[in-house]
XYZ file of C-alpha atoms in Angstrom:
652
model
C 85.208 127.734 13.752
C 82.951 126.426 11.008
C 85.839 125.067 8.933
C 87.533 123.703 12.060
C 84.359 121.856 13.052
C 84.011 120.443 9.535
C 87.627 119.284 9.505
C 87.140 117.639 12.904
C 84.027 115.865 11.612
C 85.785 114.582 8.489
C 88.817 113.446 10.518
C 86.550 111.631 12.965
C 84.754 109.908 10.114
C 88.074 108.858 8.585
C 89.347 107.466 11.891
C 86.064 105.657 12.465
C 86.176 104.163 8.955
C 89.768 103.001 9.497
C 88.803 101.347 12.774
C 85.793 99.678 11.187
C 87.965 98.352 8.342
C 90.476 96.912 10.815
C 87.763 95.300 12.889
C 86.053 93.944 9.779
C 89.318 92.420 8.552
C 90.001 90.907 11.965
C 86.493 89.441 12.015
C 86.857 88.049 8.496
C 90.265 86.577 9.387
C 88.779 84.983 12.489
C 85.991 83.440 10.422
C 88.513 82.046 7.953
C 90.550 80.618 10.832
C 87.437 78.997 12.287
C 86.670 77.466 8.909
C 90.219 76.119 8.649
C 90.015 74.628 12.144
C 86.689 72.970 11.370
C 87.988 71.643 8.046
C 91.140 70.289 9.730
C 88.970 68.281 12.122
C 86.857 66.965 9.248
C 89.962 65.986 7.276
C 91.526 64.241 10.279
C 88.278 62.350 10.857
C 88.043 61.326 7.195
C 91.647 60.063 7.212
C 91.085 58.209 10.459
C 88.046 56.455 8.990
C 90.079 55.477 5.925
C 92.887 54.081 8.071
C 90.364 52.109 10.087
C 89.030 50.663 6.833
C 92.587 49.737 5.861
C 93.084 48.085 9.241
C 89.865 46.081 8.826
C 90.986 44.930 5.373
C 94.399 43.859 6.715
C 92.676 41.884 9.454
C 90.571 40.140 6.839
C 93.657 39.324 4.736
C 95.376 37.609 7.669
C 92.475 35.234 8.063
C 92.456 34.195 4.381
C 93.964 31.031 2.925
C 97.203 31.471 0.952
C 95.309 30.802 -2.278
C 92.842 33.644 -1.654
C 95.321 35.965 0.025
C 97.541 36.629 -2.991
C 94.825 37.976 -5.296
C 92.960 39.927 -2.603
C 96.124 41.549 -1.229
C 97.330 42.529 -4.706
C 93.944 44.034 -5.591
C 93.814 45.968 -2.329
C 97.333 47.391 -2.838
C 96.594 48.362 -6.442
C 93.545 50.343 -5.291
C 96.005 52.857 -3.781
C 98.135 53.237 -6.916
C 101.469 51.854 -8.050
C 103.462 53.075 -5.034
C 101.776 50.735 -2.543
C 102.304 47.074 -1.576
C 100.741 44.688 0.925
C 103.268 42.523 2.748
C 102.508 39.520 4.921
C 104.968 37.986 7.387
C 104.733 34.452 8.643
C 106.690 31.349 9.436
C 107.479 30.885 5.723
C 108.982 34.349 5.399
C 107.832 37.436 3.519
C 105.217 37.683 0.779
C 104.798 40.922 -1.201
C 101.638 41.712 -3.164
C 101.686 42.555 -5.977
C 105.157 41.402 -6.936
C 107.573 43.623 -8.804
C 107.082 46.809 -6.743
C 110.138 46.496 -4.481
C 113.759 46.106 -5.590
C 114.876 43.566 -2.981
C 113.494 41.318 -0.239
C 114.430 40.981 3.415
C 114.731 37.170 3.126
C 115.970 34.754 0.458
C 113.906 31.679 1.239
C 113.330 30.772 -2.414
C 117.048 30.390 -3.132
C 118.021 26.691 -3.211
C 121.635 25.544 -3.514
C 122.368 22.655 -5.877
C 123.815 19.428 -4.269
C 127.579 19.846 -4.040
C 128.263 16.072 -4.431
C 127.103 16.110 -8.060
C 129.929 18.440 -9.055
C 132.875 16.849 -7.114
C 134.582 15.380 -10.195
C 134.209 18.490 -12.335
C 135.369 20.852 -9.565
C 138.390 18.594 -8.915
C 139.394 18.798 -12.578
C 138.772 22.580 -12.623
C 140.570 23.650 -9.489
C 143.178 20.916 -8.745
C 144.473 19.813 -12.124
C 143.229 22.886 -14.026
C 142.065 20.536 -16.781
C 139.428 22.877 -18.129
C 138.557 20.678 -21.122
C 137.820 17.611 -18.951
C 135.984 19.724 -16.399
C 133.859 21.170 -19.175
C 132.935 17.680 -20.361
C 131.965 16.679 -16.801
C 129.761 19.737 -16.376
C 128.342 19.280 -19.878
C 126.998 15.836 -18.966
C 125.308 17.255 -15.847
C 123.496 19.910 -17.905
C 121.384 17.072 -19.258
C 120.226 16.035 -15.769
C 116.498 15.707 -15.112
C 116.978 17.664 -11.858
C 116.588 21.339 -12.793
C 118.621 22.445 -9.778
C 121.578 20.228 -10.808
C 121.137 21.345 -14.408
C 121.262 24.994 -13.439
C 124.299 24.480 -11.180
C 126.095 22.598 -13.961
C 125.436 25.419 -16.442
C 126.890 27.993 -14.047
C 130.051 25.917 -13.635
C 130.287 25.088 -17.335
C 130.133 28.742 -18.325
C 132.766 29.567 -15.728
C 135.152 26.917 -17.071
C 134.586 28.020 -20.652
C 135.497 31.574 -19.704
C 138.682 30.281 -18.044
C 139.475 28.391 -21.231
C 138.902 31.648 -23.154
C 135.994 30.095 -25.038
C 133.915 33.217 -24.578
C 131.387 32.593 -27.361
C 130.580 29.162 -25.908
C 130.299 30.668 -22.425
C 127.962 33.343 -23.773
C 125.710 30.655 -25.234
C 125.601 28.762 -21.923
C 124.698 31.926 -19.969
C 121.875 32.641 -22.383
C 120.534 29.156 -21.861
C 120.807 29.596 -18.097
C 118.818 32.841 -18.198
C 115.900 30.925 -19.698
C 115.506 28.859 -16.506
C 113.352 31.539 -14.842
C 112.104 29.673 -11.756
C 115.249 27.758 -10.927
C 117.907 28.722 -8.396
C 121.525 28.566 -9.404
C 124.137 28.853 -6.704
C 121.568 30.296 -4.279
C 120.383 32.972 -6.774
C 117.737 33.025 -9.485
C 119.162 31.343 -12.579
C 117.821 34.061 -14.873
C 119.675 36.696 -12.828
C 122.906 34.709 -12.897
C 122.558 33.974 -16.598
C 121.884 37.585 -17.607
C 124.689 38.907 -15.432
C 127.113 36.280 -16.792
C 126.126 37.201 -20.334
C 126.936 40.880 -19.609
C 130.286 39.884 -18.074
C 131.253 37.969 -21.227
C 130.128 40.872 -23.437
C 132.360 43.149 -21.379
C 135.313 40.809 -22.032
C 134.446 40.741 -25.730
C 134.366 44.550 -25.708
C 130.936 44.599 -27.374
C 130.214 48.148 -26.222
C 126.844 48.833 -27.860
C 125.356 45.434 -27.111
C 126.758 45.584 -23.575
C 125.262 49.022 -22.895
C 121.838 47.979 -24.173
C 121.907 44.776 -22.165
C 123.145 46.519 -19.009
C 120.358 49.103 -19.196
C 117.751 46.356 -19.568
C 119.345 44.450 -16.658
C 119.238 47.509 -14.372
C 115.600 48.126 -15.273
C 114.717 44.518 -14.396
C 116.543 44.850 -11.084
C 114.480 47.934 -10.288
C 111.190 46.100 -10.872
C 111.939 43.448 -8.260
C 111.778 40.709 -10.869
C 114.158 38.537 -8.868
C 113.874 37.714 -5.204
C 117.249 38.854 -3.925
C 118.532 40.537 -0.785
C 119.707 44.127 -0.430
C 123.363 43.067 -0.696
C 122.760 41.181 -3.940
C 120.719 44.053 -5.380
C 123.392 46.624 -4.583
C 126.164 44.379 -5.949
C 124.483 43.599 -9.254
C 123.152 47.112 -9.790
C 126.565 48.678 -9.166
C 128.289 46.183 -11.479
C 125.762 46.736 -14.247
C 125.855 50.526 -13.832
C 129.612 50.414 -14.438
C 128.904 49.089 -17.942
C 126.684 52.108 -18.761
C 128.814 55.177 -19.592
C 127.266 58.513 -18.526
C 124.492 56.679 -16.740
C 121.116 58.404 -16.680
C 117.745 57.476 -15.223
C 117.886 54.014 -13.754
C 121.598 53.823 -14.393
C 122.261 56.566 -11.824
C 123.151 55.093 -8.430
C 121.711 58.079 -6.537
C 118.416 57.882 -8.391
C 118.170 54.111 -7.839
C 118.633 54.546 -4.108
C 116.081 57.380 -4.016
C 113.466 55.571 -6.081
C 110.089 54.555 -4.665
C 110.659 50.755 -5.139
C 113.940 50.986 -3.202
C 112.266 53.010 -0.430
C 109.453 50.452 -0.186
C 112.008 47.631 -0.062
C 113.909 49.358 2.750
C 110.702 49.891 4.695
C 109.696 46.227 4.286
C 113.198 45.134 5.327
C 113.098 47.361 8.432
C 109.661 46.075 9.345
C 110.748 42.440 8.840
C 113.866 42.885 10.971
C 111.919 44.383 13.870
C 109.095 41.836 13.571
C 111.494 38.890 13.366
C 113.299 40.079 16.481
C 110.002 40.142 18.360
C 108.358 37.031 16.949
C 107.333 35.869 20.417
C 105.787 39.227 21.306
C 102.028 39.911 21.186
C 100.346 40.853 17.929
C 101.741 44.088 16.478
C 99.358 46.825 15.315
C 99.823 50.484 14.549
C 100.774 53.173 12.101
C 104.368 54.076 11.401
C 106.401 56.375 9.203
C 109.713 55.257 7.710
C 112.319 57.410 5.927
C 114.462 56.087 3.102
C 117.043 58.507 1.688
C 114.755 61.450 2.390
C 111.674 59.708 0.950
C 108.785 59.030 3.369
C 107.067 55.651 3.487
C 103.808 55.184 5.417
C 103.067 51.819 7.002
C 99.906 50.483 8.628
C 100.220 47.214 10.497
C 97.766 44.605 11.697
C 99.080 41.441 13.280
C 98.152 38.288 15.072
C 100.431 35.911 16.943
C 102.954 34.576 14.442
C 101.732 36.646 11.510
C 101.583 40.244 10.327
C 99.988 42.107 7.417
C 101.054 45.614 6.475
C 100.104 48.205 3.895
C 103.298 49.992 2.838
C 103.029 53.062 0.599
C 105.117 55.894 -0.763
C 103.954 59.486 -1.420
C 101.566 58.223 -4.095
C 99.687 56.321 -1.389
C 99.043 59.568 0.491
C 97.986 61.401 -2.660
C 95.556 58.606 -3.512
C 94.149 58.650 0.007
C 93.660 62.419 -0.203
C 91.968 62.281 -3.591
C 89.672 59.564 -2.315
C 88.624 61.060 1.008
C 89.731 64.675 1.361
C 89.934 66.351 -2.060
C 86.266 67.344 -2.039
C 86.654 69.101 1.304
C 89.793 70.889 0.119
C 88.117 72.007 -3.095
C 84.922 73.216 -1.444
C 86.742 75.115 1.294
C 89.616 76.297 -0.972
C 92.280 74.758 1.272
C 95.724 73.176 0.990
C 97.307 70.678 3.355
C 100.627 69.182 4.299
C 101.823 66.141 6.257
C 104.957 66.126 8.408
C 106.512 63.790 10.935
C 107.099 64.467 14.604
C 110.501 65.996 13.790
C 108.977 68.489 11.387
C 110.199 66.813 8.189
C 107.765 67.323 5.329
C 106.061 64.124 4.146
C 103.725 65.666 1.573
C 102.927 69.323 0.936
C 100.464 71.139 -1.306
C 101.614 74.578 -0.141
C 102.738 76.896 -2.936
C 103.618 79.763 -0.591
C 104.088 79.860 3.186
C 100.570 79.851 4.663
C 99.161 82.971 6.309
C 96.508 81.180 8.324
C 96.707 77.496 9.226
C 95.475 74.830 11.594
C 97.754 72.071 12.914
C 96.670 68.657 14.169
C 99.512 66.635 15.728
C 99.776 62.884 15.381
C 99.434 62.534 19.131
C 96.048 64.256 18.998
C 94.623 62.565 15.894
C 96.241 59.109 16.032
C 97.441 59.536 12.453
C 101.031 58.628 11.578
C 101.646 62.230 10.475
C 101.125 65.746 11.727
C 98.373 67.397 9.695
C 98.625 71.055 8.623
C 95.715 72.776 6.820
C 95.831 76.303 5.332
C 93.886 78.480 2.924
C 94.962 78.171 -0.696
C 94.465 81.872 -1.489
C 93.994 84.259 1.411
C 93.119 87.214 -0.829
C 90.425 85.243 -2.620
C 89.147 84.088 0.726
C 88.810 87.698 1.824
C 86.881 88.719 -1.311
C 83.758 89.366 0.703
C 85.792 91.590 3.014
C 87.127 93.467 -0.010
C 83.574 94.068 -1.254
C 82.472 95.357 2.124
C 85.615 97.479 2.310
C 84.850 99.010 -1.072
C 81.274 99.767 -0.008
C 82.451 101.288 3.254
C 85.116 103.349 1.522
C 82.572 104.506 -1.030
C 80.202 105.488 1.796
C 82.930 107.359 3.645
C 84.001 109.061 0.444
C 80.425 110.160 -0.200
C 80.097 111.477 3.344
C 83.390 113.362 3.053
C 82.389 114.634 -0.373
C 79.016 115.771 0.908
C 80.685 117.395 3.902
C 83.136 119.198 1.630
C 80.351 120.220 -0.733
C 78.181 121.314 2.185
C 81.036 123.336 3.602
C 81.639 124.954 0.238
C 77.905 125.600 -0.264
C 77.504 127.109 3.192
C 80.613 129.238 2.814
C 79.473 130.347 -0.620
C 75.962 131.102 0.678
C 77.359 133.060 3.625
C 79.643 135.018 1.329
C 76.841 135.689 -1.097
C 74.488 136.756 1.680
C 77.174 139.042 3.025
C 77.771 140.398 -0.466
C 74.042 140.865 -1.054
C 73.706 142.585 2.307
C 76.559 144.891 1.413
C 75.115 145.573 -2.028
C 71.700 146.233 -0.548
C 73.249 148.639 1.926
C 75.073 150.379 -0.908
C 71.865 150.384 -2.930
C 69.850 151.952 -0.122
C 72.562 154.558 0.334
C 72.698 155.233 -3.407
C 68.908 155.439 -3.787
C 68.694 157.689 -0.740
C 71.316 159.935 -2.283
C 69.574 159.876 -5.670
C 66.280 160.837 -4.031
C 67.799 163.408 -1.679
C 69.407 165.504 -4.442
C 66.233 166.298 -6.438
C 64.157 166.526 -3.271
C 66.569 169.059 -1.776
C 66.544 171.111 -4.960
C 62.763 171.022 -5.181
C 62.374 171.965 -1.512
C 64.649 174.989 -1.837
C 62.929 176.201 -4.981
C 59.446 175.677 -3.554
C 60.400 177.602 -0.383
C 61.610 180.498 -2.552
C 58.436 180.417 -4.632
C 56.278 180.252 -1.518
C 58.033 183.287 -0.011
C 56.883 185.472 -2.949
C 60.283 187.046 -3.314
C 60.911 185.647 -6.834
C 60.302 187.737 -9.912
C 58.350 186.404 -12.901
C 61.389 185.472 -14.973
C 62.977 183.401 -12.238
C 59.651 181.940 -11.242
C 59.377 180.294 -14.689
C 62.964 178.992 -14.455
C 62.273 177.544 -11.005
C 59.115 175.868 -12.273
C 61.107 174.339 -15.134
C 63.757 173.019 -12.727
C 61.103 171.586 -10.423
C 59.527 169.882 -13.434
C 62.845 168.282 -14.472
C 63.574 167.098 -10.950
C 60.051 165.687 -10.714
C 60.627 163.772 -13.949
C 63.925 162.567 -12.575
C 62.229 161.269 -9.437
C 59.547 159.630 -11.524
C 62.152 157.840 -13.650
C 63.916 156.640 -10.535
C 60.730 155.264 -9.030
C 59.524 153.718 -12.264
C 62.956 152.239 -12.879
C 62.917 150.532 -9.490
C 59.388 149.240 -10.008
C 60.081 148.101 -13.558
C 63.272 146.251 -12.557
C 61.317 144.387 -9.916
C 58.738 143.380 -12.519
C 61.464 142.447 -15.061
C 63.288 140.274 -12.545
C 60.082 138.569 -11.437
C 59.006 138.025 -15.047
C 55.770 139.916 -14.385
C 56.282 142.753 -16.865
C 54.145 142.523 -19.971
C 55.981 143.681 -23.064
C 54.067 145.299 -25.908
C 55.885 143.901 -28.928
C 55.737 145.788 -32.252
C 57.851 146.363 -35.307
C 60.400 149.059 -34.634
C 63.000 150.871 -36.635
C 66.235 150.844 -34.627
C 67.352 154.093 -36.236
C 64.113 155.910 -35.318
C 64.169 154.538 -31.762
C 67.793 155.594 -31.288
C 67.041 159.056 -32.718
C 64.100 159.621 -30.313
C 66.069 158.494 -27.251
C 69.153 160.506 -28.171
C 67.065 163.657 -28.786
C 65.320 163.292 -25.436
C 68.623 162.577 -23.668
C 70.213 165.657 -25.245
C 67.459 167.825 -23.799
C 68.152 166.367 -20.367
C 71.837 167.193 -20.856
C 71.178 170.860 -21.549
C 74.038 172.835 -20.076
C 76.199 169.710 -19.653
C 79.744 169.390 -21.071
C 78.997 166.047 -22.738
C 78.119 165.666 -26.405
C 76.058 162.812 -27.790
C 76.358 161.821 -31.452
C 74.236 159.354 -33.434
C 75.299 157.279 -36.425
C 72.423 155.449 -38.134
C 72.860 152.077 -39.821
C 73.690 151.733 -43.509
C 71.458 148.646 -43.660
C 68.003 149.539 -42.351
C 66.130 146.714 -40.651
C 63.228 146.200 -38.276
C 63.191 144.559 -34.857
C 60.297 143.228 -32.823
C 60.290 144.851 -29.407
C 58.671 146.944 -26.708
C 59.396 150.558 -27.592
C 59.303 151.803 -24.017
C 61.499 149.002 -22.667
C 64.096 149.264 -25.455
C 64.095 153.037 -25.098
C 64.739 152.680 -21.376
C 67.583 150.240 -22.051
C 69.208 152.644 -24.515
C 68.606 155.562 -22.098
C 70.328 153.625 -19.292
C 73.322 152.966 -21.535
C 73.573 156.648 -22.399
C 73.132 157.677 -18.764
C 75.821 155.171 -17.740
C 78.189 156.510 -20.414
C 77.756 160.081 -19.191
C 78.155 159.154 -15.522
C 81.443 157.351 -16.149
C 82.794 160.257 -18.169
C 82.905 162.730 -15.246
C 85.049 165.338 -16.957
C 82.880 165.561 -20.019
C 83.570 163.930 -23.311
C 81.969 162.448 -26.349
C 79.320 159.748 -26.223
C 78.492 158.082 -29.527
C 75.506 155.942 -30.438
C 75.425 153.801 -33.545
C 72.997 151.275 -34.963
C 74.897 148.510 -36.770
C 74.446 145.038 -38.214
C 76.499 142.345 -36.470
C 76.297 138.653 -37.410
C 72.814 139.037 -38.850
C 71.528 141.024 -35.884
C 70.774 144.707 -35.230
C 72.823 146.271 -32.446
C 72.863 149.542 -30.525
C 76.471 150.424 -29.784
C 77.056 153.094 -27.112
C 80.653 154.253 -26.645
C 82.218 156.744 -24.248
C 85.667 158.139 -23.546
C 85.435 157.834 -19.788
C 87.351 156.057 -17.057
C 86.786 152.560 -18.429
C 86.052 149.342 -16.538
C 88.759 147.089 -15.001
C 88.796 143.535 -16.380
C 87.978 141.999 -12.965
C 84.734 144.026 -12.789
C 83.380 143.406 -16.280
C 81.699 140.087 -15.442
C 79.859 141.561 -12.420
C 78.638 144.956 -13.700
C 75.426 143.417 -15.055
C 74.488 142.033 -11.606
C 71.967 143.985 -9.575
C 73.212 146.508 -7.004
C 76.777 146.215 -8.340
C 78.677 149.459 -8.673
C 82.367 149.142 -9.352
C 85.045 150.604 -7.079
C 86.130 152.936 -9.879
C 82.663 154.524 -9.919
C 82.705 155.065 -6.165
C 86.195 156.516 -6.328
C 85.085 159.046 -8.972
C 81.874 159.814 -7.039
C 79.628 158.467 -9.799
C 75.994 158.521 -8.794
C 73.677 155.568 -9.413
C 71.626 152.738 -7.915
C 73.442 149.778 -9.480
C 70.301 148.688 -11.362
C 70.788 150.368 -14.739
C 72.912 147.717 -16.474
C 71.041 144.885 -14.715
C 67.800 146.281 -16.194
C 69.428 146.483 -19.645
C 70.392 142.814 -19.418
C 66.861 141.771 -18.371
C 65.340 143.738 -21.268
C 67.851 142.221 -23.734
C 67.030 138.700 -22.562
C 63.312 139.365 -22.822
C 63.813 140.352 -26.463
C 66.050 137.376 -27.298
C 69.112 139.570 -27.466
C 72.296 140.113 -25.474
C 74.371 142.888 -23.974
C 78.192 142.863 -24.232
C 80.900 145.246 -23.120
C 84.443 146.003 -24.197
C 86.549 148.437 -22.240
C 90.022 149.749 -21.657
C 90.928 151.531 -18.461
C 91.350 155.260 -18.981
C 90.179 155.018 -22.610
C 86.447 154.410 -22.226
C 83.916 151.621 -22.727
C 81.627 150.343 -25.468
C 78.321 148.584 -24.732
C 76.643 146.637 -27.528
C 72.944 145.732 -27.212
C 72.161 143.231 -30.001
C 68.641 142.206 -31.042
C 67.428 139.677 -33.584
C 66.137 141.074 -36.879
C 62.393 140.740 -37.303
C 61.496 138.110 -39.891
C 59.492 139.472 -42.785
C 56.451 137.442 -43.757
């Protein structure tokens, strides 16, 4: 019942600890979720404030003069990084600030065609009579015109005729001159674009591979920077033609990478916005926040318009990253969070998630007014639950200590109960043994005294009876004194009278006295003195009693008679009394307990050996009091040897 109750207690504590751990984790998780929810609201608010600031800036840009607008719009776009542009729509078309960040434009208002009447004669010679030499002379004269538009148109036609006449080097020179007219339109396209492309075409005909490749790569790079104001169709045409001149195209030469680049995505977004705005030019002012996808790349747009005009901030992923670093990064760092943006269809716009989030908070665009759905999650859930882990360790340590204490308490109680039961049994055996030890001499004395009192005993027997009564009286006295002395030894109250003793003399006196007690017994006791005489400091009476007890023990456990030998020897610098018998021996399992009080081995009980169980315990107490030790060696059926060793007295 005791062990069952203890097991039930420990099991209950374990179940309680498990429940507490689960509840603590649930509470910690709830707190983390609450922190994420609160942070998501703060982040949404911060982004909303930033978008409102953007809207206010766009409103201010619309009201500026064209002279002030260009610089202010470019500066505002650059504040969000190199993936952002500000576009303005009006009656004059589209303006992009800063220039060079989109690959093409939705309109081509800057392209001016040269007057066709100036080239009637040359075109007639070129196409009707196929007189390329005369046509070249006609175009050559027009290249000297003061009108840059006519000059550029004449150079385009002159280079074309020279190519037809297979004068490729001359055509190459004309194209190079044309490319230097940067701000002039030729045939509805920028003259620099036409000149550079014509130069590459001639190089292709001349089979100048290395020069062609280098020039084509530079041409593609310039196309990607939006250097020339051209439409999507022109951009795609020229980029595809140039890419064909670059074997094993990489980087900008790859068509897929060009179409997936940020400048191309921005250009597509601007084109889409222009098309929708142009179709609704009579509609009220357009405002809002939109998300555009270009070949899987998201583009964010914020619009602010007035009748007849519109300003928009158009940005790629870099725009979002800049906005986050400006307004949200501190919150994310302090709260150890990550976030992601997605559109209404679930497509990811920007994500900081390394692994799928365990806990997260979602704010939809319909709820926040942002152009994206906002998703916030903890960056490291385990780190976030560090405090929980510390509490868990403390709780586990506490439970372990309780279980350990319970186990130790159970063991201690069980051990105490067993020891008390053992002591009770030993005490019972002791009382029985002492009663028996007292009863034997008392019975003998009573019988003899009754015979003496009756007067029916002659003189010879009377003296024998008196002698027996005397021996039994001495025996009783030794029993009583032994019990009293053991009590004093155990309590440390016995006062020893220390003096210099000769071990050989002490052994001789005890053996002689013991032999007299054994008169008529079958046992023989022999004494072998030491070859190296020495002195010990000890109490003569106590050491004599210890040696007597060893002799008495040897005789008792040799029930059928036998030899008992006593020797004084030197062992490891000490003097020792060695008492050996040829009796029943002591089993190995009993040898460690025979020096405990009240202990009498089963072998002694089986052979009806008399005793109180205090003899060897008293020997051990006396040995300890003298700084010595008692040891035993034994073999069952062959006898035992007890060795009482004492330190040699130091001579001054």
